[in-house]
Structures are given as structure tokens and as C-alpha cells.
Amino acid sequence: MKNIKFEPVIGLEVHAQLKTHTKIFCSCTVRFEEQENKNTCPICTGMPGVLPVLNRKVVEFALKASLALNFHINPVSIFARKNYFYPDLPKGYQISQYDIPIAEHGYLEIEKEGTIKKFRIQRLHIEEDAGKNIHRADKSYLDFNRAGTALIEIVTDPDFRSAEEAASFVRNLRSVLQYLDVCDGNMEEGSLRCDANISLRPVGQTNFGIKAEVKNMNSFKFIEKALLYEIERQTELLEEGKKVLQETRLWDSDKGKTFSMRSKEFAHDYRYFPEPDLRPLVINNNLIEKMKKELPELPDQRRKRFVNQYGLPEYDALILTDTKNLADYYESCVTAVSDPKMVSNFIMTEVLRYLKKHSLEIQENPVTAENLSKLLIFIKNGTINGKIAKDIFREMFTTKKSATQIVQEKNLSQVSDESSLQDTVQKVLKNHPTEVDKYLGGVQNLFSFFMGQIMKETKGRANPQKVTEILKELLKTQRS
Amino acid sequence: MSNPKEHLYQKTAFDLVSGFKNKQWKAAEIAESFLNRALDTNKKLNSFICIPHESILDHATLLDEKRNSNEDLGSLACSPIAIKDILCTSGISTTCGSKILQNFTPYYDATVVEKLKDKDALIFGKTNLDEFAMGSSNENSFFGPVRNPWNLDCVAGGSSGGSAAAVAGQQCAASLGSDTGGSIRLPASFCGVVGVKPSYGRVSRFGLIAFASSLDQVGVFTKDVRDSALLLRIISGQDSKDSTSSSNFVPHFLDSLSIKKKWRIGLPKEYFQQGLDSEVRQALSQSISLLGKNKFEIEEVSLPHSDLSIAAYYLIATGEASSNLSRFDGVRYGYRASNPKNLNDLYKRTRSDGFGYEVKRRIMLGTFALSSGYYDAYYKKASQVRTLIIQDFQKAFEKVDLLLTPTAPFTAFKIGEKTKDPIQMYLTDIYTTAVNLAGLPALSMPCGFDSKKLPIGLQLIAPRFEEERMFQMAHYLEKEFHVQNSKHHIVL
């Protein structure tokens, strides 16, 4: 078996929590972080005799997502009950969609190094979320604040051939959902959850191998790591002539491994049947047209616009449009500073570097777009130079002070005054006669040595362009 | 009721409302008359699980004050109406006749209860029933069987036996029940009262604890057709809390009670075949010939898939029930087994101890019918049969305006007579389940008595949302039957 080359076949199931104000079948507010069970009512806690009534917004959000992901919308879809017992599931069944979901046959195109690859998506359906079990010491508690929150489940075809492809799909999907403003896409907090089905097969074979389902991958990084681990694990099994078990496995991010879940969990018979408490969901063309009109600019379109409108390189546009918030941040800076490439450079290097270092999302950035714009304007009009700007940015990031305030407090504005710069240059040349001689003798690269010395003298505040001019001038006079 | 000194508790809702509004009687007098009667007879009938007499008296006082200050009074002002204990009543325990909800008190009203309160009805307690409405004789209650007011050794019929017996036994003016496969019409037939199961979607199911969601409907028990017409209009109408409730126009049934035309009557031949008791058959024949004499067009029709209705019904109803009853898990409310070893033990013992035998039988049956590998052969097949049954009725209603059938194949049987044979028990519903599968309105009314002095029920079935003609026909028949029925009396 050793010499057979295997390829992974991966399909994904993504659950996205919709950002509707109220729950899917009752009018409770969607907020989990409050006191336990504060946002509950007889309907979302499964009291006897109550009935679900579908939230119209949920349908609209699901339609937006379906349209943005190129789905065929089913004119009539059916809600179904998925039956199983668990304390966080108040009714003993989850209302979902089964035989006929709201949308089928979608796809998402992802561009990588100039080529576009199309990933097919089987279906998108609407369902409700469960509550939360809380285990403390010897007792268990239940919090139903989350119970009845609206979800969409998106099931892809088994179209991914690497862990990286799968992770990049989820990243792109998240970006689309965020642009649509239907899901906040926070994987760590569980508003976007992803499970994967993964199997291996010899390259060239068309039928599928036996798959394992991997759960609990709550970040892009973990999706990639968990799938890489699974590929390795399954490859080893197959190479040793062993079989892959059809089972559900949990990713343990601390150990960097997947572990088999109890087989009992897998033996569920959900006894799906049509939900008799809800009528079939009928979507008419008017609603579809209305939703189409409401669709915002999507990541792909925005990326292309960034290239055309701002003249950015593809790479910059791709990174800056990764999330809606980052793209919005960029665009408000560009409006204020009107130097698209300079703004792009500063955000792509300094801003993103600091965010990554502090594990923050762009919306948590302590430096507002307005403040960053002021800093960038200081560079542009020569008040400060690029090097000092980086120091100021660091301080803005940690203290949340404005650029203006820091520049004033530390007297950091750039020295552009001719006479004082001339004095400094003269002083430096006087202090380094040997180097001056060598330079005049033809060692050209000593020019930067003088520049460095001058910057050192001025603590970096010298206007580099002015210094260059003066330095050239004075060296010329030395020669003669 | 030829007694010159008629008691208030013998009166209909309609008469009580007008008498109260005309200041003939005080609310306190009405409440007291019914309370004395109900408390006195309940030991024999066991028709009530709960009679909140203090809150009834308090409410009566409020109604008297309201009347004295000349405030507007609702169209059910001071009529004592009992509620089947499967409908949620805010602040009053709602048990479903089950140990598992023995101590459950909801903090919300069923929409129908809210509507009755809104019309100033006196909510007169909660009536006994087969556990979770599963039964045809009202012998499956955790609170014991209900007895028939015409013969205390006989069953009252089920599952709304308490609501039927309470009206027949003059413990309340009218009552609400629920009908999934005959649960209003059967006990109405056995107890000799009028029972109405409306079209599916006519009445909100919000607050009705579900047995089989696609079949359940709330309906009424009354002493006469006029009261049924009055009550049904009040509880009908679309409800934003029930997605399956219909926006269909609700006619003023009471104002349109006089018969508009000689409705064409269909007799489904499958409902008059073997298994029908000879005395019941005879009573039906008399009613039919009476209509013939009065120049009604009568025609035999066929509902060819009738023999499949019981099987289809028991697969769909139990399938839905197995899911609907999952929420009773001992986690959030109701009975919970003590000291569970683990989660599975909690579920297992709570549900084993909390549910009665028949409920568990049906949960098992329904779980099986929905299981993967069996779903297509059972639940799905039953749903297909359901479509055929709907089509049967549609074809029949192309020829006739109403169907007339017996409500049950026999009159009330002895307590304990059929409890050992579930199939025989299920066959009690043979003339009632198809109506639920098709979502049609139907009504049962007394049309005579057998030699055991037990009432015989006649069923009228109308096309969906055509309750109006059903009431007209029933009102007409009621006048014709009046003389022959008034010879008999309940034993209380």
C-alpha cells in the first residue's frame, strides 16, 4: 500500500447564527451574554401547548445568503422535526428542514493565484439552535437564552481536496455572510460553526472512501490543523492496510489531535417527519426580487472595485476586503487621506501586524479610522516622517491617544527648517572627516551613513528629503 | 325538562346569558346553583379534575358589579363553561389527566380560554379526560374513569369524557373539548349532548397540549345546537400564535341557524355496514326516513377508503404524538423521577413512571412508525392514504351537501368491557377518524335512545369550513327529535 498516493475528499457543514433581533419561532430577544434564562418564554423553553410562529426576518436573511451563494431557491420548502433527547433541547426535537430545504445547488467561487475554483454547495436550510448545558461541581444547569436562535446550515459537496481549500472556503463564506450582515461570523464564540466530513481515496479513483466526521474546530487555524491531522491519521491507517472507521471525531486543540466520540452519539435515528405546527414555507418571486435589490456589495465585487477605483494591486485588494469591517476601515481612511496606496501600505503592515499581535479583530481596533487618517495626513503633509509615524501608531494603539495629541506632547513634528538642518549636517560632516574623504574618494554608499548620523542627531525628526538635498549640496562644496 | 321549578343549572348558556343581562338572576345565583350541583354530583361522575370554586365565586361577584355599573357585558356573560384539562389555563393546574403533569400550572391561557374570558364566561374548572386525550372511553385517566350520567356503570366515552359528562350531568352550561379522532363526538354521542369538531384551522390550537398536531382541533359540548353555534363563533378565528389557524371568514352561526335550503344528504354506505349495532342502525333509519318524509334529497354515496382510516389514523396520530410528548422529560417541569443515576436514568424512569400504559403504547407505536427503515412503509404510506381519504370526501361532496352517519357503532359500554382489547377499543372510532384525517367539520347530536335507555348519536359531516350548513341541519333535526328525546332522563 505504501506506494499508493491518496487524495483527501472533504465536505463541510457550516452552521451560521443569524443576526436577527428576535428568535426564530418566538419574540424573545437574541442575547446570550445576559443573565441565564432572561431571554426566554414558554415557546423557546418548550412549555406544554405552545406553538412556533416563523420569524419573517429569518426567511429574509436566509434568502439573502442563498442569493449571495448562487443558490436555487425552492418556491416551497418544508419544516421538519429532528427528534432526539437532550436537556438543552426543550421540545425533545429541533425544528429544521429536511427533504425540501429553502435553497439547493449553490456554489462559491474562490480565486487563488489567478485561477478561479468553484466549490459546489448542496443545500442551505433554516433551523433553530439549542440552549446550553452548564456543568458546575456536582450539578448541571440549563440556560435557554440561546434556545430558538435562528441558524442556517450550509452543506457543501465533497469538493475540497486539501485542508487549506476547506479552510479558505469557510473564510470566504464567513466574509460573504458578514458582508450581507446576516451573521457576525465569530468562530470562537460559536456564531459560526464548522464540521467536516473527510475521507481518503487513491488518486484517480472516483468513488469515495470511508469518511470520518470531525467536529469542534472553532477557528480557521483549527480547521486546517484538524484536517491535516485527519489526513495524516487516515493515510497511516490505509498504508498499514487498516480500515478507517465511520465515526464522529472531536478536535482537541490543546493536544492537536482528533479523538473518537462515543459510538452511541453516532447511532441516532432522528425520526425526521414534516413539522405539523408550521405550514410549508412559500417563497414568491416578489420577495426574491426584493431581497436581490437589498443585496449589498459582496467581497468579490468589492475586491474588483478596489483594484479599479483605487489602483491597488490584486494582493492588497484581496487582503483589505477579507472582512467587511476591514474594507470599511480602509475606505474611510482613503476618503480622508486620498492616497490609496499609502493608506493600504500602512494598514497592511502596521495596523494588521498590531491586531494580529494582540489577537484583536478590526472592529476591536483601538485606533479608529478617523485617528489613523490624521496620522497618515501628518505623514503626507510632511509634519512627521514614516519612521516616527510607526512609533506614534504604536503609542496610539496602546494609549488610544490621538495622533495630534502625541505629536504635540512629544514635540515630534518633523524638522524641515533649512538653517537648523544645515547646522546639523555641517556638524556631522565635521565630526567624520575620514568618512568624508573616503566618500569623496568614490565610496558612494557612505551617503547613507551620513544620513543615519543626521537622523540620530535629530532623533529621527529630520525631513529626509530636505536632509538629502542639504547633504548633497554640502558634500559638493567639500569636493571643491 | 317539564319541571315547573326549573333549576338554573338546567339552563342553556344562551338562556343564562340573557337572563343575567336582563337582571333575572344575579351572577352569584348562577355560580352558586352550578357549584352546588357540580360539587354534589362530581363524586359520582368524576367528570372534573379541578373546580376552583373560590375563583368562580370571585368572578361572579365581579360580573355582578360589572352589570350593576352598567358596563358592557360579553356575549357569554356568566355562563359557566368547563375546560378540558388539556387546555392551558393561567394559574389553574393543567394535568392532561397524567401523573407527569399532575402538579403543572401554566402561566398562560390557551387562546380559546382567553376568548371565553374576554366574553365574560365563568371558567368553571377543568374536566377529566383520557391521559393526553388518548382513549375512546375515558378510562385512561390518572384521575380515574368518568362515569356516564345516563348509567353510572357505563363509560362516558373519550377522550373528552369529562367535558361531555359535565354538560349532560348539568354541572356546567357548556364545555370545551378537543377532538383528534373523535374525542368530542364520541363522548357527545355516549352522553347525549351536542358535540362539535370544527374544520381543521377554524379554532386556534395555541395552549392546547398537543396529541397529534395535524389532527387536533378544539371544539364545544352544549345542551343544544343553538349554544354550539353561539360558542363556536366565539372561539373561532385566525390566531397569530397558531400558524395553522385559518384566515377563513367566520360566519355568524347563531344568526344563520334557520335552514336556508333543503340540503342534499349523503349516506356513506361504508358507514352502515357490519359492526353497526342494530338499535343504532334503527335510530338512524328513523331519522333518515323522517328527513325523506320532509322532502330532503337523500342519496347513498361511497367513501371507498374508509376501511383504511383507522390504520392511517393510528399511524399518523401516534407518530406525531411520539414527538409531541418528548418534551415531558422531567427536566423543566412536571413529574421527575427522584435521585436519577444519570441522564438516561432520569429520562427512563420519569417517562416510565409518569406516563400511563396507553400513552406509552402509543409512543412506542409512533416511534416505530417514524423510525428510519420503517418510515416509508408506515408514516409516509399513512400520509398517502390520508390524501385518498380527503379525495373520497371531495368526490362525495360534489353530489351532496352534508353526510349523515352514526357517530359510533354502539352506545356507551360498561366500564372495563373493552380495556383488555385495544383493537376493539380503537374500532370505537371507526366513524370518526376519517373526518380528522380530512380536516372536516363534524357534529354529533342525540337522535334517540336504545333499549338500555342510553343515548344514540348521529353525526353530520360538512365540507371544510361549511359549519354553517351543518348547524342549520342539526338545528332542524333537533326540533324534530325534541318530543321523542324528552321522555328520557339522566340518573342523577
Tab-separated table of N, CA, C and O in Angstrom, chain A residues 40-43 45-54 81 83-93 99 142 144 264 269-279, chain B residues 88 101 104 107-108 200 205-209 213-214 240-246 319-320 322-324 326-328 331-333 343-344 347 351 367 370-372 375 379:
chain	number	residue	atom	x	y	z
A	40	THR	N	-36.163	34.260	27.621
A	40	THR	CA	-36.894	33.032	27.312
A	40	THR	C	-38.391	33.270	27.501
A	40	THR	O	-38.799	34.244	28.129
A	41	CYS	N	-39.184	32.365	26.941
A	41	CYS	CA	-40.640	32.443	27.062
A	41	CYS	C	-41.168	31.010	26.971
A	41	CYS	O	-40.388	30.081	26.750
A	42	PRO	N	-42.494	30.810	27.120
A	42	PRO	CA	-42.995	29.434	27.049
A	42	PRO	C	-42.634	28.738	25.729
A	42	PRO	O	-42.430	27.523	25.705
A	43	ILE	N	-42.498	29.497	24.647
A	43	ILE	CA	-42.249	28.857	23.349
A	43	ILE	C	-40.819	28.329	23.252
A	43	ILE	O	-40.602	27.164	22.934
A	45	THR	N	-38.819	27.639	25.593
A	45	THR	CA	-38.452	26.674	26.630
A	45	THR	C	-39.309	25.419	26.517
A	45	THR	O	-39.283	24.562	27.398
A	46	GLY	N	-40.099	25.316	25.453
A	46	GLY	CA	-40.859	24.077	25.207
A	46	GLY	C	-41.901	23.772	26.258
A	46	GLY	O	-42.065	22.628	26.664
A	47	MET	N	-42.646	24.798	26.707
A	47	MET	CA	-43.716	24.531	27.666
A	47	MET	C	-44.864	23.814	26.943
A	47	MET	O	-44.973	23.884	25.720
A	48	PRO	N	-45.756	23.155	27.702
A	48	PRO	CA	-46.840	22.417	27.041
A	48	PRO	C	-47.815	23.363	26.336
A	48	PRO	O	-48.121	24.437	26.849
A	49	GLY	N	-48.277	22.947	25.153
A	49	GLY	CA	-49.362	23.651	24.475
A	49	GLY	C	-48.952	24.815	23.589
A	49	GLY	O	-49.797	25.377	22.911
A	50	VAL	N	-47.681	25.193	23.587
A	50	VAL	CA	-47.298	26.364	22.796
A	50	VAL	C	-46.942	25.964	21.358
A	50	VAL	O	-46.668	24.804	21.078
A	51	LEU	N	-46.950	26.936	20.467
A	51	LEU	CA	-46.727	26.662	19.049
A	51	LEU	C	-45.700	27.629	18.470
A	51	LEU	O	-45.605	28.769	18.906
A	52	PRO	N	-44.953	27.177	17.473
A	52	PRO	CA	-43.973	28.056	16.829
A	52	PRO	C	-44.611	28.941	15.768
A	52	PRO	O	-45.533	28.508	15.084
A	53	VAL	N	-44.140	30.177	15.667
A	53	VAL	CA	-44.557	31.046	14.565
A	53	VAL	C	-43.278	31.595	13.938
A	53	VAL	O	-42.449	32.190	14.622
A	54	LEU	N	-43.122	31.364	12.650
A	54	LEU	CA	-41.867	31.680	11.972
A	54	LEU	C	-41.616	33.187	11.878
A	54	LEU	O	-42.480	33.947	11.464
A	81	ARG	N	-39.210	17.952	11.827
A	81	ARG	CA	-38.724	17.766	13.201
A	81	ARG	C	-37.607	16.738	13.220
A	81	ARG	O	-37.728	15.668	12.634
A	83	ASN	N	-35.868	14.537	15.869
A	83	ASN	CA	-36.175	14.102	17.235
A	83	ASN	C	-34.977	13.490	17.949
A	83	ASN	O	-34.364	12.556	17.442
A	84	TYR	N	-34.635	14.034	19.097
A	84	TYR	CA	-33.671	13.377	19.987
A	84	TYR	C	-33.790	14.009	21.372
A	84	TYR	O	-34.256	15.138	21.511
A	85	PHE	N	-33.387	13.249	22.361
A	85	PHE	CA	-33.471	13.747	23.733
A	85	PHE	C	-32.146	14.355	24.168
A	85	PHE	O	-31.106	13.722	24.033
A	86	TYR	N	-32.178	15.549	24.639
A	86	TYR	CA	-31.021	16.153	25.303
A	86	TYR	C	-31.546	17.316	26.127
A	86	TYR	O	-32.454	18.017	25.685
A	87	PRO	N	-31.001	17.538	27.330
A	87	PRO	CA	-31.587	18.567	28.205
A	87	PRO	C	-31.600	19.967	27.597
A	87	PRO	O	-32.483	20.758	27.904
A	88	ASP	N	-30.632	20.272	26.712
A	88	ASP	CA	-30.614	21.631	26.149
A	88	ASP	C	-31.604	21.789	24.997
A	88	ASP	O	-31.730	22.866	24.419
A	89	LEU	N	-32.299	20.703	24.645
A	89	LEU	CA	-33.275	20.740	23.545
A	89	LEU	C	-34.678	20.660	24.153
A	89	LEU	O	-35.184	19.583	24.425
A	90	PRO	N	-35.315	21.818	24.378
A	90	PRO	CA	-36.510	21.841	25.238
A	90	PRO	C	-37.684	20.987	24.740
A	90	PRO	O	-38.367	20.380	25.541
A	91	LYS	N	-37.929	20.946	23.448
A	91	LYS	CA	-39.100	20.217	22.970
A	91	LYS	C	-38.837	18.738	22.756
A	91	LYS	O	-39.755	17.981	22.489
A	92	GLY	N	-37.568	18.330	22.835
A	92	GLY	CA	-37.247	16.942	22.500
A	92	GLY	C	-37.136	16.759	20.993
A	92	GLY	O	-36.988	15.657	20.494
A	93	TYR	N	-37.245	17.845	20.260
A	93	TYR	CA	-36.971	17.826	18.826
A	93	TYR	C	-36.524	19.220	18.412
A	93	TYR	O	-36.850	20.215	19.059
A	99	ASP	N	-36.295	17.146	3.880
A	99	ASP	CA	-36.474	16.736	2.483
A	99	ASP	C	-36.342	17.912	1.517
A	99	ASP	O	-35.677	17.811	0.504
A	142	LEU	N	-29.228	24.669	33.175
A	142	LEU	CA	-29.570	24.920	31.778
A	142	LEU	C	-29.826	26.398	31.553
A	142	LEU	O	-30.481	27.054	32.356
A	144	PHE	N	-31.384	28.763	28.587
A	144	PHE	CA	-32.103	28.709	27.312
A	144	PHE	C	-32.075	30.037	26.552
A	144	PHE	O	-32.875	30.238	25.651
A	264	LYS	N	-22.242	5.745	20.637
A	264	LYS	CA	-23.667	5.937	20.908
A	264	LYS	C	-24.176	7.216	20.251
A	264	LYS	O	-25.254	7.269	19.699
A	269	ASP	N	-31.195	7.800	15.542
A	269	ASP	CA	-32.197	7.774	14.489
A	269	ASP	C	-33.096	8.971	14.784
A	269	ASP	O	-33.847	8.968	15.756
A	270	TYR	N	-32.976	10.001	13.986
A	270	TYR	CA	-33.643	11.267	14.311
A	270	TYR	C	-35.134	11.274	13.985
A	270	TYR	O	-35.830	12.214	14.307
A	271	ARG	N	-35.619	10.249	13.354
A	271	ARG	CA	-37.058	10.136	13.051
A	271	ARG	C	-37.632	11.447	12.481
A	271	ARG	O	-38.611	11.980	12.971
A	272	TYR	N	-36.981	11.935	11.454
A	272	TYR	CA	-37.471	13.155	10.789
A	272	TYR	C	-38.892	12.951	10.273
A	272	TYR	O	-39.207	11.904	9.707
A	273	PHE	N	-39.730	13.938	10.454
A	273	PHE	CA	-41.027	13.951	9.767
A	273	PHE	C	-41.488	15.402	9.643
A	273	PHE	O	-41.010	16.275	10.370
A	274	PRO	N	-42.385	15.684	8.692
A	274	PRO	CA	-42.778	17.077	8.449
A	274	PRO	C	-43.372	17.720	9.698
A	274	PRO	O	-44.193	17.100	10.378
A	275	GLU	N	-42.949	18.937	10.024
A	275	GLU	CA	-43.424	19.650	11.216
A	275	GLU	C	-44.890	20.052	11.019
A	275	GLU	O	-45.191	20.916	10.185
A	276	PRO	N	-45.822	19.429	11.771
A	276	PRO	CA	-47.236	19.727	11.537
A	276	PRO	C	-47.678	21.083	12.093
A	276	PRO	O	-48.767	21.549	11.743
A	277	ASP	N	-46.852	21.717	12.915
A	277	ASP	CA	-47.240	23.002	13.500
A	277	ASP	C	-46.932	24.194	12.592
A	277	ASP	O	-47.303	25.321	12.910
A	278	LEU	N	-46.205	23.949	11.502
A	278	LEU	CA	-45.871	25.048	10.589
A	278	LEU	C	-46.325	24.706	9.184
A	278	LEU	O	-46.203	23.566	8.750
A	279	ARG	N	-46.828	25.702	8.491
A	279	ARG	CA	-47.222	25.467	7.104
A	279	ARG	C	-45.981	25.418	6.226
A	279	ARG	O	-44.932	25.946	6.619
B	88	CYS	N	-54.527	24.908	28.330
B	88	CYS	CA	-53.816	25.636	29.364
B	88	CYS	C	-54.668	26.770	29.931
B	88	CYS	O	-55.300	27.526	29.205
B	101	LEU	N	-47.966	15.482	34.547
B	101	LEU	CA	-48.276	16.913	34.685
B	101	LEU	C	-49.168	17.178	35.896
B	101	LEU	O	-49.836	18.216	35.969
B	104	PHE	N	-48.590	20.584	37.363
B	104	PHE	CA	-48.203	21.625	36.418
B	104	PHE	C	-49.264	22.722	36.344
B	104	PHE	O	-50.434	22.445	36.108
B	107	TYR	N	-48.596	29.487	33.117
B	107	TYR	CA	-48.750	30.916	33.381
B	107	TYR	C	-49.249	31.628	32.127
B	107	TYR	O	-49.018	32.816	31.932
B	108	TYR	N	-49.938	30.859	31.259
B	108	TYR	CA	-50.511	31.453	30.047
B	108	TYR	C	-51.821	30.732	29.775
B	108	TYR	O	-52.017	29.587	30.170
B	200	TYR	N	-60.399	21.752	10.550
B	200	TYR	CA	-59.023	21.967	10.983
B	200	TYR	C	-58.620	23.392	10.598
B	200	TYR	O	-58.811	23.809	9.454
B	205	ARG	N	-55.096	26.432	18.053
B	205	ARG	CA	-54.616	25.346	18.913
B	205	ARG	C	-53.622	25.856	19.951
B	205	ARG	O	-53.076	25.062	20.729
B	206	PHE	N	-53.360	27.168	19.982
B	206	PHE	CA	-52.389	27.667	20.952
B	206	PHE	C	-52.900	27.401	22.368
B	206	PHE	O	-54.012	27.784	22.724
B	207	GLY	N	-52.096	26.703	23.159
B	207	GLY	CA	-52.490	26.383	24.521
B	207	GLY	C	-53.188	25.041	24.647
B	207	GLY	O	-53.475	24.589	25.752
B	208	LEU	N	-53.465	24.414	23.518
B	208	LEU	CA	-53.980	23.039	23.538
B	208	LEU	C	-52.754	22.129	23.561
B	208	LEU	O	-51.940	22.169	22.633
B	209	ILE	N	-52.605	21.352	24.609
B	209	ILE	CA	-51.426	20.493	24.703
B	209	ILE	C	-51.557	19.402	23.652
B	209	ILE	O	-52.536	18.651	23.629
B	213	SER	N	-50.723	16.979	16.228
B	213	SER	CA	-50.899	18.366	15.796
B	213	SER	C	-51.693	18.533	14.503
B	213	SER	O	-52.413	19.512	14.343
B	214	SER	N	-51.555	17.606	13.554
B	214	SER	CA	-52.228	17.795	12.266
B	214	SER	C	-53.681	17.341	12.321
B	214	SER	O	-54.403	17.454	11.332
B	240	SER	N	-52.623	34.757	15.619
B	240	SER	CA	-51.216	34.967	15.239
B	240	SER	C	-50.275	34.025	15.981
B	240	SER	O	-49.120	33.880	15.614
B	241	LYS	N	-50.780	33.355	17.016
B	241	LYS	CA	-49.922	32.413	17.757
B	241	LYS	C	-50.005	30.987	17.210
B	241	LYS	O	-49.348	30.088	17.723
B	242	ASP	N	-50.887	30.760	16.225
B	242	ASP	CA	-51.009	29.419	15.635
B	242	ASP	C	-50.950	29.536	14.117
B	242	ASP	O	-51.900	29.983	13.476
B	243	SER	N	-49.813	29.110	13.550
B	243	SER	CA	-49.611	29.237	12.098
B	243	SER	C	-50.590	28.385	11.301
B	243	SER	O	-50.768	28.607	10.111
B	244	THR	N	-51.193	27.372	11.927
B	244	THR	CA	-52.103	26.500	11.187
B	244	THR	C	-53.549	26.983	11.295
B	244	THR	O	-54.450	26.366	10.735
B	245	SER	N	-53.783	28.093	12.013
B	245	SER	CA	-55.153	28.594	12.093
B	245	SER	C	-55.478	29.328	10.793
B	245	SER	O	-54.608	29.910	10.163
B	246	SER	N	-56.746	29.264	10.404
B	246	SER	CA	-57.132	29.740	9.076
B	246	SER	C	-57.672	31.165	9.106
B	246	SER	O	-58.342	31.575	10.056
B	319	GLY	N	-47.477	8.693	15.491
B	319	GLY	CA	-46.201	9.247	15.023
B	319	GLY	C	-46.014	10.651	15.563
B	319	GLY	O	-44.989	10.977	16.175
B	320	GLU	N	-47.018	11.487	15.358
B	320	GLU	CA	-46.920	12.865	15.842
B	320	GLU	C	-46.864	12.908	17.369
B	320	GLU	O	-46.104	13.683	17.953
B	322	SER	N	-45.629	10.711	19.406
B	322	SER	CA	-44.333	10.273	19.946
B	322	SER	C	-43.368	11.459	19.998
B	322	SER	O	-42.526	11.543	20.886
B	323	SER	N	-43.502	12.384	19.063
B	323	SER	CA	-42.659	13.571	19.053
B	323	SER	C	-43.215	14.654	19.989
B	323	SER	O	-42.475	15.252	20.777
B	324	ASN	N	-44.520	14.868	19.941
B	324	ASN	CA	-45.138	15.898	20.785
B	324	ASN	C	-44.918	15.642	22.274
B	324	ASN	O	-44.817	16.573	23.061
B	326	SER	N	-42.349	14.272	23.638
B	326	SER	CA	-40.936	14.209	24.031
B	326	SER	C	-40.580	15.267	25.058
B	326	SER	O	-39.645	15.102	25.828
B	327	ARG	N	-41.313	16.390	25.036
B	327	ARG	CA	-40.943	17.481	25.939
B	327	ARG	C	-41.188	17.143	27.400
B	327	ARG	O	-40.684	17.829	28.280
B	328	PHE	N	-41.954	16.097	27.654
B	328	PHE	CA	-42.202	15.702	29.048
B	328	PHE	C	-41.070	14.776	29.484
B	328	PHE	O	-41.178	13.558	29.430
B	331	VAL	N	-37.162	17.429	32.917
B	331	VAL	CA	-36.077	18.397	33.048
B	331	VAL	C	-36.575	19.756	33.539
B	331	VAL	O	-36.029	20.331	34.465
B	332	ARG	N	-37.635	20.270	32.916
B	332	ARG	CA	-38.031	21.653	33.213
B	332	ARG	C	-39.287	21.785	34.066
B	332	ARG	O	-39.466	22.751	34.771
B	333	TYR	N	-40.239	20.852	33.944
B	333	TYR	CA	-41.495	20.972	34.681
B	333	TYR	C	-42.115	19.588	34.780
B	333	TYR	O	-41.677	18.645	34.122
B	343	LEU	N	-28.322	10.829	33.219
B	343	LEU	CA	-29.323	11.458	32.354
B	343	LEU	C	-30.311	10.436	31.775
B	343	LEU	O	-31.526	10.634	31.798
B	344	ASN	N	-29.775	9.330	31.303
B	344	ASN	CA	-30.655	8.306	30.725
B	344	ASN	C	-31.625	7.739	31.748
B	344	ASN	O	-32.783	7.475	31.448
B	347	TYR	N	-34.472	10.224	32.250
B	347	TYR	CA	-35.474	10.141	31.185
B	347	TYR	C	-36.309	8.877	31.332
B	347	TYR	O	-37.529	8.893	31.259
B	351	ARG	N	-40.303	9.004	32.506
B	351	ARG	CA	-41.319	8.703	31.496
B	351	ARG	C	-41.996	7.360	31.750
B	351	ARG	O	-43.174	7.186	31.454
B	367	THR	N	-43.106	5.898	17.608
B	367	THR	CA	-41.655	5.907	17.437
B	367	THR	C	-41.271	4.908	16.347
B	367	THR	O	-40.446	5.188	15.482
B	370	LEU	N	-42.111	6.077	12.782
B	370	LEU	CA	-41.254	7.135	12.239
B	370	LEU	C	-39.801	6.685	12.063
B	370	LEU	O	-38.975	7.431	11.531
B	371	SER	N	-39.484	5.472	12.519
B	371	SER	CA	-38.090	5.041	12.508
B	371	SER	C	-37.568	4.889	11.081
B	371	SER	O	-38.313	4.518	10.177
B	372	SER	N	-36.279	5.185	10.935
B	372	SER	CA	-35.706	5.056	9.597
B	372	SER	C	-35.769	3.585	9.200
B	372	SER	O	-35.542	2.697	10.005
B	375	TYR	N	-40.252	4.248	8.094
B	375	TYR	CA	-40.983	5.475	7.812
B	375	TYR	C	-41.799	5.373	6.518
B	375	TYR	O	-42.982	5.691	6.487
B	379	TYR	N	-45.457	5.646	8.267
B	379	TYR	CA	-45.911	7.036	8.360
B	379	TYR	C	-46.193	7.634	6.979
B	379	TYR	O	-47.225	8.249	6.742
